[in-house]
Tab-separated table of C-alpha atoms in Angstrom:
chain	number	residue	atom	x	y	z
I	591	MET	CA	87.432	122.880	132.302
I	592	PHE	CA	86.538	119.816	130.215
I	593	LYS	CA	87.907	121.361	127.011
I	594	THR	CA	91.055	122.594	128.726
I	595	ALA	CA	91.713	119.134	130.137
I	596	ASN	CA	91.365	117.503	126.725
I	597	GLU	CA	93.670	120.037	125.121
I	598	LEU	CA	96.315	119.284	127.756
I	599	LEU	CA	95.836	115.543	127.254
I	600	GLY	CA	96.355	116.034	123.519
I	601	ASP	CA	99.530	118.028	124.150
I	602	PHE	CA	100.759	115.349	126.540
I	603	GLU	CA	100.055	112.578	124.022
I	604	TYR	CA	102.316	114.364	121.528
I	605	GLN	CA	105.254	113.692	123.825
I	606	LYS	CA	104.753	109.946	123.331
I	607	LEU	CA	105.446	110.091	119.575
I	608	GLN	CA	108.665	108.456	118.443
I	609	PRO	CA	110.920	109.783	115.661
I	610	HIS	CA	110.728	107.788	112.430
I	611	GLU	CA	113.408	105.188	111.729
I	612	ASP	CA	113.603	103.406	108.384
I	613	ARG	CA	114.857	100.226	109.999
I	614	ASN	CA	112.132	100.053	112.649
I	615	ILE	CA	108.739	99.337	111.055
I	616	ALA	CA	106.961	99.281	114.431
I	617	ILE	CA	107.353	103.021	115.092
I	618	SER	CA	104.792	104.273	112.572
I	619	HIS	CA	102.209	101.799	113.874
I	620	MET	CA	102.797	102.850	117.484
I	621	ASN	CA	102.613	106.499	116.472
I	622	GLU	CA	99.282	105.894	114.732
I	623	TYR	CA	97.781	104.860	118.068
I	624	HIS	CA	99.018	108.086	119.674
I	625	TYR	CA	97.843	110.267	116.774
I	626	LYS	CA	94.332	108.845	117.073
I	627	ASN	CA	94.285	109.794	120.760
I	628	ILE	CA	95.666	113.259	119.974
I	629	ILE	CA	93.035	113.914	117.298
I	630	ASN	CA	90.229	112.744	119.566
I	631	HIS	CA	91.386	114.939	122.484
I	632	TYR	CA	91.679	118.046	120.293
I	633	LYS	CA	88.259	117.353	118.826
I	634	LEU	CA	86.724	117.200	122.302
I	635	ALA	CA	88.631	120.352	123.237
I	636	GLY	CA	87.301	122.240	120.217
I	637	GLN	CA	90.865	122.960	119.066
I	638	LYS	CA	90.230	122.870	115.316
I	639	GLU	CA	93.648	124.149	114.264
I	640	LYS	CA	95.507	121.660	116.431
I	641	GLN	CA	93.187	118.898	115.284
I	642	ALA	CA	93.751	119.745	111.604
I	643	LYS	CA	97.526	119.780	112.135
I	644	ALA	CA	97.405	116.406	113.892
I	645	ILE	CA	95.288	114.891	111.095
I	646	LYS	CA	97.829	115.984	108.469
I	647	GLU	CA	100.642	114.466	110.513
I	648	PHE	CA	98.562	111.324	110.983
I	649	GLU	CA	98.145	110.988	107.192
I	650	GLU	CA	101.865	111.507	106.636
I	651	ASN	CA	102.623	108.869	109.264
I	652	GLN	CA	100.386	106.374	107.434
I	653	LYS	CA	102.645	106.647	104.368
I	654	ARG	CA	105.483	105.196	106.457
I	655	HIS	CA	103.629	101.986	107.316
I	656	ARG	CA	105.384	98.795	106.327
I	657	PHE	CA	104.113	95.267	106.803
I	658	ILE	CA	105.854	91.940	107.146
I	659	LYS	CA	104.661	89.520	104.501
I	660	ILE	CA	104.272	86.064	105.966
I	661	GLN	CA	104.224	83.310	103.383
I	662	SER	CA	102.913	79.847	104.021
I	663	LYS	CA	102.655	76.731	101.930
I	664	ALA	CA	100.261	73.866	102.329
I	665	VAL	CA	100.828	70.515	100.738
I	666	VAL	CA	97.806	69.570	98.659
I	667	LYS	CA	96.941	65.932	99.156
I	668	ASP	CA	95.807	63.986	96.123
I	669	ALA	CA	96.515	66.937	93.797
I	670	ARG	CA	96.118	64.781	90.688
I	671	GLN	CA	92.786	63.444	91.870
I	672	ILE	CA	91.548	66.969	92.621
I	673	SER	CA	92.610	68.106	89.154
I	674	GLU	CA	90.755	65.198	87.579
I	675	LEU	CA	87.610	65.995	89.577
I	676	LYS	CA	87.758	69.618	88.423
I	677	SER	CA	88.095	68.550	84.795
I	678	LYS	CA	85.161	66.176	85.215
I	679	GLN	CA	83.053	68.955	86.729
I	680	ILE	CA	83.870	71.239	83.805
I	681	GLU	CA	82.778	68.539	81.372
I	682	THR	CA	79.546	68.058	83.311
I	683	LEU	CA	78.715	71.777	83.124
I	684	LEU	CA	79.628	72.054	79.456
I	685	ALA	CA	77.332	69.128	78.634
I	686	TYR	CA	74.340	71.431	79.214
I	687	ASP	CA	72.942	73.570	76.423
I	688	SER	CA	73.730	77.289	76.519
I	689	ASN	CA	70.598	78.325	78.430
I	690	MET	CA	71.022	75.704	81.126
I	691	PHE	CA	74.746	76.443	81.376
I	692	ILE	CA	74.003	80.130	81.977
I	693	TYR	CA	71.361	79.313	84.576
I	694	ARG	CA	73.857	77.109	86.415
I	695	LEU	CA	76.187	80.122	86.529
I	696	CYS	CA	73.345	82.077	88.140
I	697	PHE	CA	71.924	79.578	90.586
I	698	ASP	CA	74.474	76.880	91.446
I	699	GLY	CA	77.419	78.185	93.467
I	700	GLU	CA	78.623	74.769	94.600
I	701	ALA	CA	78.817	73.524	91.008
I	702	LEU	CA	81.203	76.432	90.373
I	703	LEU	CA	83.383	75.346	93.325
I	704	PHE	CA	82.434	78.181	95.649
I	705	PRO	CA	82.978	76.720	99.139
I	706	PRO	CA	79.777	76.266	101.212
I	707	ASN	CA	79.596	78.631	104.165
I	708	GLU	CA	78.966	75.824	106.636
I	709	LYS	CA	82.147	73.989	105.592
I	710	ILE	CA	84.151	77.210	105.909
I	711	LYS	CA	82.863	77.712	109.445
I	712	ASN	CA	83.727	74.149	110.446
I	713	SER	CA	87.244	74.382	108.995
I	714	VAL	CA	87.958	77.765	110.576
I	715	ASN	CA	86.636	76.668	113.971
I	716	LYS	CA	88.978	73.663	113.938
I	717	LEU	CA	91.922	75.886	113.015
I	718	MET	CA	91.104	78.410	115.745
I	719	GLU	CA	90.979	75.672	118.355
I	720	GLN	CA	94.617	74.945	117.531
I	721	CYS	CA	95.693	78.605	117.477
I	722	VAL	CA	96.181	80.866	120.502
I	723	THR	CA	97.113	84.145	118.795
I	724	GLN	CA	93.541	85.488	119.034
I	725	GLU	CA	93.910	85.407	122.827
I	726	PHE	CA	96.717	87.971	122.682
I	727	PHE	CA	95.966	90.097	119.598
I	728	ASN	CA	92.991	92.018	118.262
I	729	PRO	CA	92.955	91.730	114.450
I	730	VAL	CA	92.667	94.919	112.414
I	731	LEU	CA	91.970	95.263	108.701
I	732	VAL	CA	94.076	97.809	106.818
I	733	ASP	CA	92.717	99.051	103.489
I	734	MET	CA	94.686	100.438	100.543
I	735	ASN	CA	94.549	103.918	102.089
I	736	MET	CA	95.942	102.622	105.400
I	737	ASN	CA	92.621	103.124	107.178
I	738	THR	CA	91.995	100.542	109.889
I	739	THR	CA	88.915	98.621	110.979
I	740	SER	CA	88.692	96.287	113.961
I	741	VAL	CA	87.296	92.858	113.167
I	742	SER	CA	86.617	89.727	115.185
I	743	PRO	CA	89.116	86.855	114.838
I	744	GLU	CA	86.275	84.578	113.719
I	745	ASN	CA	85.088	86.866	110.921
I	746	LEU	CA	88.614	87.558	109.738
I	747	GLY	CA	89.377	83.834	109.717
I	748	LEU	CA	86.287	83.055	107.654
I	749	HIS	CA	87.142	85.567	104.953
I	750	GLN	CA	90.833	84.669	104.882
I	751	TYR	CA	89.992	80.986	104.435
I	752	TYR	CA	87.414	81.854	101.770
I	753	HIS	CA	89.875	84.076	99.895
I	754	ILE	CA	92.598	81.414	99.908
I	755	PHE	CA	90.148	78.798	98.651
I	756	LEU	CA	88.982	81.109	95.862
I	757	GLN	CA	92.535	81.865	94.752
I	758	ASN	CA	93.701	78.246	94.818
I	759	HIS	CA	90.625	76.435	93.546
I	760	THR	CA	87.531	78.423	92.517
I	761	LEU	CA	89.048	81.139	90.337
I	762	PRO	CA	91.431	78.868	88.372
I	763	PHE	CA	88.491	76.480	87.855
I	764	LEU	CA	86.250	79.314	86.626
I	765	THR	CA	88.921	80.643	84.301
I	766	GLU	CA	89.278	77.251	82.644
I	767	LEU	CA	85.504	76.758	82.580
I	768	PHE	CA	84.881	80.101	80.872
I	769	LYS	CA	87.733	79.509	78.440
I	770	ARG	CA	86.300	76.187	77.325
I	771	ALA	CA	82.728	77.519	77.342
I	772	ASN	CA	83.858	80.288	75.035
I	773	SER	CA	85.518	77.848	72.639
I	774	LYS	CA	82.402	75.638	72.617
I	775	ARG	CA	80.162	78.703	72.050
I	776	LYS	CA	78.235	78.070	75.266
I	777	LEU	CA	78.668	81.643	76.449
I	778	SER	CA	78.292	84.832	74.442
I	779	TYR	CA	76.702	88.222	74.948
I	780	SER	CA	73.685	87.397	72.766
I	781	LYS	CA	73.073	84.064	74.517
I	782	LEU	CA	73.505	85.595	77.951
I	783	ARG	CA	71.161	88.450	77.074
I	784	LYS	CA	68.520	86.077	75.727
I	785	ALA	CA	68.694	83.829	78.801
I	786	LEU	CA	68.621	86.636	81.370
I	787	LEU	CA	65.719	88.465	79.726
I	788	ARG	CA	63.621	85.364	80.414
I	789	THR	CA	64.228	85.792	84.140
I	790	ALA	CA	63.680	88.607	86.634
I	791	PHE	CA	66.354	90.567	84.760
I	792	GLY	CA	63.795	91.050	81.973
I	793	ILE	CA	60.947	92.345	84.152
I	794	SER	CA	59.974	95.933	83.368
I	795	PHE	CA	60.149	98.436	86.254
I	796	GLU	CA	59.138	102.071	86.588
I	797	ASP	CA	60.985	104.878	88.303
I	798	ILE	CA	60.187	108.542	88.863
I	799	ARG	CA	62.265	111.234	87.173
I	800	GLY	CA	60.963	114.713	87.948
I	801	ASP	CA	57.302	114.803	86.951
I	802	GLY	CA	57.577	111.799	84.652
I	803	LYS	CA	58.212	108.075	84.691
I	804	ILE	CA	60.867	105.948	83.044
I	805	GLU	CA	60.855	102.234	82.295
I	806	TYR	CA	63.819	99.902	82.554
I	807	ASN	CA	64.787	96.308	83.285
I	808	TRP	CA	67.798	95.050	85.179
I	809	PHE	CA	69.540	93.771	82.094
I	810	SER	CA	69.515	97.302	80.684
I	811	LEU	CA	71.544	98.328	83.769
I	812	ILE	CA	74.296	95.778	83.187
I	813	ASP	CA	74.383	95.269	79.409
I	814	ILE	CA	77.512	97.332	78.713
I	815	GLY	CA	79.375	95.831	81.656
I	816	ILE	CA	78.481	92.260	80.626
I	817	GLN	CA	79.496	92.903	77.029
I	818	GLU	CA	82.803	94.410	78.096
I	819	PHE	CA	83.545	91.560	80.529
I	820	LEU	CA	83.114	88.939	77.814
I	821	LYS	CA	85.165	91.022	75.381
I	822	GLN	CA	88.063	91.442	77.814
I	823	PHE	CA	87.931	87.798	78.893
I	824	SER	CA	88.214	86.704	75.273
I	825	LYS	CA	91.203	88.983	74.772
I	826	ALA	CA	92.918	87.767	77.943
I	827	ILE	CA	92.368	84.025	77.730
I	828	ILE	CA	91.594	83.184	74.135
I	829	LYS	CA	93.586	85.723	72.160
I	830	GLU	CA	96.237	86.450	74.815
I	831	LYS	CA	96.104	90.182	74.150
I	832	PRO	CA	96.474	93.104	76.624
I	833	VAL	CA	93.286	93.662	78.576
I	834	ASP	CA	91.595	96.447	80.507
I	835	TRP	CA	89.263	95.306	83.300
I	836	ARG	CA	88.269	98.819	84.379
I	837	ILE	CA	84.937	99.065	82.572
I	838	PRO	CA	83.465	95.683	83.636
I	839	ILE	CA	84.594	96.032	87.259
I	840	GLU	CA	83.576	99.669	87.723
I	841	PHE	CA	80.344	99.374	85.774
I	842	LEU	CA	79.063	96.105	87.228
I	843	SER	CA	80.089	96.684	90.871
I	844	LEU	CA	77.928	99.817	91.062
I	845	LYS	CA	75.029	98.180	89.224
I	846	PHE	CA	75.177	95.293	91.694
I	847	GLU	CA	74.137	97.667	94.457
I	848	ALA	CA	71.456	99.288	92.286
I	849	ILE	CA	69.820	95.936	91.509
I	850	LEU	CA	70.151	94.764	95.125
I	851	ARG	CA	68.248	97.863	96.283
I	852	ASP	CA	65.469	97.088	93.803
I	853	ILE	CA	65.320	93.494	95.031
I	854	ILE	CA	65.006	94.604	98.653
I	855	LYS	CA	62.181	96.995	97.777
I	856	ILE	CA	60.359	94.308	95.766
I	857	ALA	CA	60.679	91.896	98.701
I	858	GLY	CA	59.177	94.475	101.084
I	859	GLY	CA	62.369	95.674	102.741
I	860	GLU	CA	63.712	99.140	103.455
I	861	VAL	CA	66.579	100.867	101.677
I	862	THR	CA	66.214	104.300	103.274
I	863	ASN	CA	67.079	105.417	106.792
I	864	VAL	CA	65.115	108.331	108.257
I	865	ARG	CA	67.090	110.057	110.995
I	866	GLU	CA	65.672	111.669	114.121
I	867	ASP	CA	66.114	115.148	112.628
I	868	GLY	CA	63.853	114.164	109.723
I	869	ASP	CA	66.596	113.933	107.097
I	870	SER	CA	66.851	110.726	105.118
I	871	GLU	CA	69.685	108.782	103.533
I	872	LEU	CA	70.154	105.453	101.802
I	873	PHE	CA	71.426	102.524	103.837
I	874	LEU	CA	75.006	101.558	103.011
I	875	LEU	CA	75.721	98.263	101.276
I	876	ASP	CA	76.900	96.532	104.478
I	877	LYS	CA	73.574	97.368	106.125
I	878	LEU	CA	71.592	96.162	103.117
I	879	LEU	CA	73.364	92.795	103.072
I	880	ASP	CA	72.548	92.278	106.753
I	881	SER	CA	68.818	92.926	106.278
I	882	ASP	CA	66.289	90.181	106.978
I	883	VAL	CA	64.771	90.578	103.515
I	884	VAL	CA	68.078	89.746	101.818
I	885	LYS	CA	68.246	86.568	103.895
I	886	GLU	CA	64.821	85.574	102.555
I	887	VAL	CA	65.957	85.868	98.951
I	888	PHE	CA	69.545	84.621	99.213
I	889	ASN	CA	71.218	81.909	101.284
I	890	GLU	CA	74.337	82.201	103.466
I	891	ASP	CA	76.648	81.200	100.621
I	892	ASP	CA	75.308	83.951	98.370
I	893	ILE	CA	75.526	86.646	101.027
I	894	PHE	CA	79.050	85.614	101.984
I	895	LEU	CA	80.130	85.912	98.339
I	896	PHE	CA	78.559	89.386	98.138
I	897	LYS	CA	80.197	90.572	101.353
I	898	HIS	CA	83.591	89.176	100.419
I	899	THR	CA	83.498	90.754	96.975
I	900	PHE	CA	82.082	94.169	97.766
I	901	THR	CA	82.561	95.104	101.449
I	902	LYS	CA	85.541	95.999	103.621
I	903	ILE	CA	85.723	92.622	105.370
I	904	GLY	CA	86.702	91.238	101.963
I	905	LEU	CA	87.935	92.843	98.729
I	906	ASN	CA	85.904	96.045	99.249
I	907	ILE	CA	85.544	96.496	95.485
I	908	ARG	CA	82.366	98.573	95.595
I	909	ASN	CA	83.834	101.170	97.976
I	910	ASP	CA	87.213	101.397	96.260
I	911	VAL	CA	85.595	101.793	92.845
I	912	ALA	CA	82.988	104.314	93.991
I	913	HIS	CA	85.624	106.543	95.619
I	914	GLY	CA	88.114	106.262	92.761
I	915	PHE	CA	90.816	104.558	94.839
I	916	TYR	CA	91.760	101.938	92.243
I	917	LYS	CA	94.782	102.480	90.048
I	918	PRO	CA	95.116	100.604	86.711
I	919	HIS	CA	97.083	97.709	88.253
I	920	ASP	CA	94.360	97.131	90.888
I	921	TYR	CA	91.960	95.765	88.262
I	922	SER	CA	92.310	92.041	87.628
I	923	LEU	CA	90.678	89.007	86.078
I	924	SER	CA	89.932	87.485	89.494
I	925	LYS	CA	88.056	90.600	90.647
I	926	ALA	CA	86.209	90.827	87.347
I	927	LEU	CA	85.095	87.181	87.655
I	928	LEU	CA	83.781	87.683	91.187
I	929	VAL	CA	81.890	90.850	90.246
I	930	PHE	CA	80.439	89.205	87.122
I	931	LEU	CA	79.294	86.101	89.004
I	932	SER	CA	77.887	88.191	91.867
I	933	ILE	CA	75.721	89.992	89.313
I	934	LEU	CA	74.502	86.660	87.962
I	935	ARG	CA	73.901	85.363	91.499
I	936	LEU	CA	71.425	88.199	92.041
I	937	ASN	CA	69.223	86.320	89.597
I	938	LYS	CA	68.240	84.036	92.469
I	939	VAL	CA	65.517	86.595	93.032
I	940	THR	CA	63.771	84.891	90.098
I	941	LYS	CA	63.239	81.777	92.223
I	942	TYR	CA	62.027	83.948	95.101
I	943	LEU	CA	59.460	85.702	92.886
I	944	VAL	CA	58.294	82.418	91.364
I	945	ASN	CA	57.706	80.941	94.817
I	946	ARG	CA	56.020	84.110	96.067
I	947	ASP	CA	53.986	85.228	93.097
I	948	GLY	CA	53.982	82.219	90.778
I	949	LEU	CA	55.647	84.207	87.988
């Protein structure tokens, strides 16, 4: 009786679908709601053929989605003064020797103009007090494959504010900083390698492979990606030649997760979930970043950067790279910078290990 009822409900839901109209962008979005109900009813009814047919139609309907782009402009007060402060900050950073400059890239997010999490929260809270849309709408994230994820207005607001700040201030600042650091020979692969090998990135680890052991350090996991990032950056900014960001973004985004898992294990955390049936699986990146151990090693600013760069609430780079969703035009300097600096930010584990073990 239960299955029959759900099959009938699925059939009834089909009658609510509206025919597609090119000039009405709302129809495909309304139909998506009905298709989700149809698929769920057929699943509960055990109607695999009907469910498969509905899923195919659902995917075709997603291709019809169109979105209204809302543009906004904000007048920047004291733009000249802000520009002067940025230039002064660049000079301050470039006054350090190469080693200290690299360590500032690793450990000092505020010096690189990444907005502090507390200030983001305060700004977003003030904006939300003046806005009533969250009382009438439930925000939904739509990824590049048109898959949707519900998100709280507060969390969405935080990441939107953060993204806008990065695009308008942090990333242009970093681009200019790296350009001038390159010209002053403050940053190169050999100097970066030498500096990082003196930190936790140079510690030797063991791993099991079959009946044997292998040794590695974290720098050996990222060396090719770091080298390629610096090469492409030089081509893009210094030599103004065509660039290809695929290798640094794909290589480093996956190694970020590998190193993070090692850090969690070193700090006494768990990276594996054992299910009730006895099977085991690795925790996903979102789960890892929410673990208490990660909060012991990294502060709120660090974790927010990681989430915004790699998870679906932000740019979702790790997922899109791992599943091969990116097309050549999806790779960019801004994404490469965020991935590169997220890798360097992992080096904060050095401070954690020094405080814990006196290394």
